[in-house]
PDB file of C-alpha atoms in Angstrom:
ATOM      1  CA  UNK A   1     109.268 205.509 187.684  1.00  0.00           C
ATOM      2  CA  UNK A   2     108.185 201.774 188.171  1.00  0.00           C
ATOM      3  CA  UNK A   3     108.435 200.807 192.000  1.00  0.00           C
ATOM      4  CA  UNK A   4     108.646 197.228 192.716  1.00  0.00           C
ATOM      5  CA  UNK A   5     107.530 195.639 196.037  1.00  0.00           C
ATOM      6  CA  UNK A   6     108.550 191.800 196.916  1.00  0.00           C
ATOM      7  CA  UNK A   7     106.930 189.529 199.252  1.00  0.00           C
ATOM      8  CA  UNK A   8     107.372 185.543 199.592  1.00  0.00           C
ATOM      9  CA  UNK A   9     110.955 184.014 200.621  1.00  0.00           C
ATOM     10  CA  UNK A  10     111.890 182.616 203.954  1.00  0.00           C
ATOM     11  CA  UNK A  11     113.268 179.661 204.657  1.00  0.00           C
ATOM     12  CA  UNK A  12     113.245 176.029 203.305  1.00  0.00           C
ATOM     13  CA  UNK A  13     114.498 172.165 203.797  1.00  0.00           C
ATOM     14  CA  UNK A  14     117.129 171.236 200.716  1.00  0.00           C
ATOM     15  CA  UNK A  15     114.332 169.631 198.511  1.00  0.00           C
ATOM     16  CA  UNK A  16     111.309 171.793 198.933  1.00  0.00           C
ATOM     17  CA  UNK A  17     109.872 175.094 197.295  1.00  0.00           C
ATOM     18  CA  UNK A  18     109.690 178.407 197.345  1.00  0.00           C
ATOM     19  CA  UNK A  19     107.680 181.141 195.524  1.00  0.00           C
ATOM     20  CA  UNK A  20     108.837 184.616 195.034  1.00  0.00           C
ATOM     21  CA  UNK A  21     106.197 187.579 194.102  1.00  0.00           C
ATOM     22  CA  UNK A  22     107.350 190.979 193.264  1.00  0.00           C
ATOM     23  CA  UNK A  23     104.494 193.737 191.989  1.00  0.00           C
ATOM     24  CA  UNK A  24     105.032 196.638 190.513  1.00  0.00           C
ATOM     25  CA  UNK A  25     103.262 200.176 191.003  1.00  0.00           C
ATOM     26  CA  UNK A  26     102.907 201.390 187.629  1.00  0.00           C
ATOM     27  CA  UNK A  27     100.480 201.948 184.824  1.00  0.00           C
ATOM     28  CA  UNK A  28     101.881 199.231 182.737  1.00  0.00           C
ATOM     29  CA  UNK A  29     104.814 196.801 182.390  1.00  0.00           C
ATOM     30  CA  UNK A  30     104.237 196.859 178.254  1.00  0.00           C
ATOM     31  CA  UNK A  31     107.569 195.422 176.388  1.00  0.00           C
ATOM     32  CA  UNK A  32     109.208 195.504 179.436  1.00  0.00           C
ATOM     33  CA  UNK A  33     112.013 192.949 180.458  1.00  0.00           C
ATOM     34  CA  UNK A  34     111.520 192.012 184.186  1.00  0.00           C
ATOM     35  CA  UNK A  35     114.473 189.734 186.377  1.00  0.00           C
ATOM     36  CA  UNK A  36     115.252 187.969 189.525  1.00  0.00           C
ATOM     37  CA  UNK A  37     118.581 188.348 190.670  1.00  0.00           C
ATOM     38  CA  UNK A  38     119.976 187.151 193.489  1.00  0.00           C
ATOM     39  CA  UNK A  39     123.025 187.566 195.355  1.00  0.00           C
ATOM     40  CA  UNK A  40     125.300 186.356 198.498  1.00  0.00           C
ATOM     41  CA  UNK A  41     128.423 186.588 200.858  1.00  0.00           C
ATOM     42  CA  UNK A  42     131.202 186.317 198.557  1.00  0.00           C
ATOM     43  CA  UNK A  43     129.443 186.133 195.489  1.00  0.00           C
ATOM     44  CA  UNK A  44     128.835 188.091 192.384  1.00  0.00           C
ATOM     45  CA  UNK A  45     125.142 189.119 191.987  1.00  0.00           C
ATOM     46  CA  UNK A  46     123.419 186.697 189.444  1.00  0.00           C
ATOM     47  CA  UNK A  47     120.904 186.966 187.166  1.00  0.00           C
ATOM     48  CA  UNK A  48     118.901 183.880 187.858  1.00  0.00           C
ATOM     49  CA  UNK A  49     115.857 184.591 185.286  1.00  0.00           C
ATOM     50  CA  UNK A  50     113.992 186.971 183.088  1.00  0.00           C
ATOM     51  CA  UNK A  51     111.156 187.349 180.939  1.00  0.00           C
ATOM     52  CA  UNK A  52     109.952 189.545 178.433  1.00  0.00           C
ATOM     53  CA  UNK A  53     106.650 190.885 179.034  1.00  0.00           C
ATOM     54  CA  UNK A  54     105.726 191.039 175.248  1.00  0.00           C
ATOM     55  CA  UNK A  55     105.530 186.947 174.721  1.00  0.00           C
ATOM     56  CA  UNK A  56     106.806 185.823 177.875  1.00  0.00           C
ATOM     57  CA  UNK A  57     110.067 184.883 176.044  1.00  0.00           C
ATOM     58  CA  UNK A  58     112.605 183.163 179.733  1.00  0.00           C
ATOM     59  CA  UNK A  59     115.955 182.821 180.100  1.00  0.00           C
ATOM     60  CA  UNK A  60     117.652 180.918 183.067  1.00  0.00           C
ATOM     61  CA  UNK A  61     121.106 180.830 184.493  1.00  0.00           C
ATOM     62  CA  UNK A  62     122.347 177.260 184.329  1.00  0.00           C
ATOM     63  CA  UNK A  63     122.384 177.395 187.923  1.00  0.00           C
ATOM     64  CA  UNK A  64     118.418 177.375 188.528  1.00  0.00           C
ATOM     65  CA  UNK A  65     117.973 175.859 184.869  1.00  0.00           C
ATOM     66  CA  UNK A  66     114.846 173.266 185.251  1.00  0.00           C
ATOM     67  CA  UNK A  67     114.117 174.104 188.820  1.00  0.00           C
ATOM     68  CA  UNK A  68     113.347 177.512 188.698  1.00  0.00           C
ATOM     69  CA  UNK A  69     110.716 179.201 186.888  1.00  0.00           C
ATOM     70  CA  UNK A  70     109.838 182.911 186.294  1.00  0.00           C
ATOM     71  CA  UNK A  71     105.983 183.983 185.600  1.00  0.00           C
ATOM     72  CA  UNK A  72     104.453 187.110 184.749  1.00  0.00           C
ATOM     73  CA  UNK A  73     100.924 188.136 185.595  1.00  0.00           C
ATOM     74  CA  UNK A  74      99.875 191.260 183.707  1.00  0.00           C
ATOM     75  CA  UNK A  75      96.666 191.489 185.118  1.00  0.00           C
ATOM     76  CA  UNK A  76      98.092 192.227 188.708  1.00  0.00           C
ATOM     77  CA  UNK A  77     101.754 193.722 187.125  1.00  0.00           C
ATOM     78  CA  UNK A  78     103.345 190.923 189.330  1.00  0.00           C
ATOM     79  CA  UNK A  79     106.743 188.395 188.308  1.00  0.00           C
ATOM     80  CA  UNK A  80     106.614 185.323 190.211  1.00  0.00           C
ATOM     81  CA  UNK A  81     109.438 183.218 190.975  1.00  0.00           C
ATOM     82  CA  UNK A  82     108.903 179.626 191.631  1.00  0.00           C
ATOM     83  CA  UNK A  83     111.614 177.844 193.312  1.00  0.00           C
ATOM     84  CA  UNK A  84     111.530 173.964 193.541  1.00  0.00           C
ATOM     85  CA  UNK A  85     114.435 171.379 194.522  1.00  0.00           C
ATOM     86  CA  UNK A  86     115.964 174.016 196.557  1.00  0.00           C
ATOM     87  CA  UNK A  87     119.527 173.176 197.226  1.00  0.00           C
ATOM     88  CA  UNK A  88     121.873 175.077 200.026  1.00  0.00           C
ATOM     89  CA  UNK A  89     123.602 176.893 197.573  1.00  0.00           C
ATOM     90  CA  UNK A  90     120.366 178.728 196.381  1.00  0.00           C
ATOM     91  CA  UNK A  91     120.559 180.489 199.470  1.00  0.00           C
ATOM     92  CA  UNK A  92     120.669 184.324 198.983  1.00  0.00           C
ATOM     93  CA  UNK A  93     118.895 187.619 198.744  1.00  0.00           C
ATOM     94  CA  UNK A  94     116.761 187.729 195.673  1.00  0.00           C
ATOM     95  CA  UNK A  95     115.811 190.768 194.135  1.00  0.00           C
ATOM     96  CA  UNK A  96     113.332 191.741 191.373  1.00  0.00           C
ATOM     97  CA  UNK A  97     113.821 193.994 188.615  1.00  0.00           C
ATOM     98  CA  UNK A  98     112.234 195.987 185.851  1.00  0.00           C
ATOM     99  CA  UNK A  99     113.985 197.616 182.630  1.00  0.00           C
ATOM    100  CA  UNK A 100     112.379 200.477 181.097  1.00  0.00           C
ATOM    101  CA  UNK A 101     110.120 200.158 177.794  1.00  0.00           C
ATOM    102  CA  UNK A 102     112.011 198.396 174.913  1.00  0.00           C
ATOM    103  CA  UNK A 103     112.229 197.675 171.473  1.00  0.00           C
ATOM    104  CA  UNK A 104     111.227 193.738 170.813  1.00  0.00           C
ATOM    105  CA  UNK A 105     115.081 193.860 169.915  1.00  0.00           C
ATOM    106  CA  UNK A 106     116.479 195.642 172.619  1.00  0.00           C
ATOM    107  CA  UNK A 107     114.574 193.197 174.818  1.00  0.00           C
ATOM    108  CA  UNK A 108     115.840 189.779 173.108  1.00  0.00           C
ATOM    109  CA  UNK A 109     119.612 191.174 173.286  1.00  0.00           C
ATOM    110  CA  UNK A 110     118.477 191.937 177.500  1.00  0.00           C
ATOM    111  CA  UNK A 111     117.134 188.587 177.807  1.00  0.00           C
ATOM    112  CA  UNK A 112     119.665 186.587 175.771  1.00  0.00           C
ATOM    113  CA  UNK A 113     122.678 188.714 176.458  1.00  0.00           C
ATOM    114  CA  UNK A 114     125.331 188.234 179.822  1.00  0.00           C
ATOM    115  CA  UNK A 115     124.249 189.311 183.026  1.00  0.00           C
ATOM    116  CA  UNK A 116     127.056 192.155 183.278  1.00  0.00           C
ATOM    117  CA  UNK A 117     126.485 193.300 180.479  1.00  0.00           C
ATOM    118  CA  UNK A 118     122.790 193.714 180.392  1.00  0.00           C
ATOM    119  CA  UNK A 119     122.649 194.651 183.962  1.00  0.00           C
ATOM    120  CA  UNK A 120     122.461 198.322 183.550  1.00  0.00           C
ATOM    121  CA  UNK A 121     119.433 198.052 181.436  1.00  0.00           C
ATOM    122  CA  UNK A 122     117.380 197.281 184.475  1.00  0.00           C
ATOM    123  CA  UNK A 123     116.144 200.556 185.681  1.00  0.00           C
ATOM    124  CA  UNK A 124     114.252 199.608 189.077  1.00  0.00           C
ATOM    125  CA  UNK A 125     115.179 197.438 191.813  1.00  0.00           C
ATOM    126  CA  UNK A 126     112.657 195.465 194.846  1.00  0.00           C
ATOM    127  CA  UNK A 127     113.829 195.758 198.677  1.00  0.00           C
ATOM    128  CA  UNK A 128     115.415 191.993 198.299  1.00  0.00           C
ATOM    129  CA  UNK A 129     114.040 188.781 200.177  1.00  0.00           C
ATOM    130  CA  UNK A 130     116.212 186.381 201.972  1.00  0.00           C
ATOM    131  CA  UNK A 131     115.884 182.892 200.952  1.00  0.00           C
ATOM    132  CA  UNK A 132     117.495 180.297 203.099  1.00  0.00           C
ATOM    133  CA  UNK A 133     118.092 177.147 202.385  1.00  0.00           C
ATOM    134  CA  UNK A 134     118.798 174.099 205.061  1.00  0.00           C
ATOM    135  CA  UNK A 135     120.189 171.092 204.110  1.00  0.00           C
TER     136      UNK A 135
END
């Protein structure tokens, strides 16, 4: 079972950045699909980016599309989440997560498919890090 363990967040000015790490305690992340979500008051939890471990294949919600981008560092088993042009409405708690091993296919249809409905794929979940945002 693949435990993940965030650090980074805090707070920001509207404008700046913010960088996200989340490691995982495993063996190996190998054709795995790994995600930031994030979620706040009154809002569905979103799927802000993934990546597939294989090729390092991203996806982006249109939300964080071209300010946000997602990393993965096999050597350490650590996604990174780089947040820049932070805006108010990026405020939230982000969390990290891991699917289990896939199929190259089963990992395209994760990465490309809707966030509800690839959701449940993702098998382990971080603690969460607050992120505020000040305008």
């Amino acid at each position: 079972q693949v435990q993940l363990v965030q650090s980074g967040g805090g707070s920001a000015q509207a404008g700046e950045s913010l960088r996200l790490a989340c490691r995982a305690l495993a063996p190996d992340l190998d054709s795995h699909v790994l995600g930031w979500f994030r979620q706040s008051t009154g809002k569905e939890r979103e799927r802000v980016a993934a990546i597939y471990t294989v090729d390092h294949l991203t996806k982006y919600a249109d939300s964080v599309k071209g300010r946000f981008t997602i990393s993965y560092d096999k050597a350490n088993l650590t996604v990174y989440l780089e947040s820049k042009s932070l805006r108010p409405e990026d405020a939230a708690t982000y969390i990290c997560a891991a699917t289990g091993y896939l199929t190259p296919t089963q990992a395209l249809g994760i990465i490309n498919g809707k966030d509800k409905e690839t959701a449940d794929w993702f098998e382990a979940w971080g603690q969460g890090t607050q992120v505020s945002v000040s305008s």
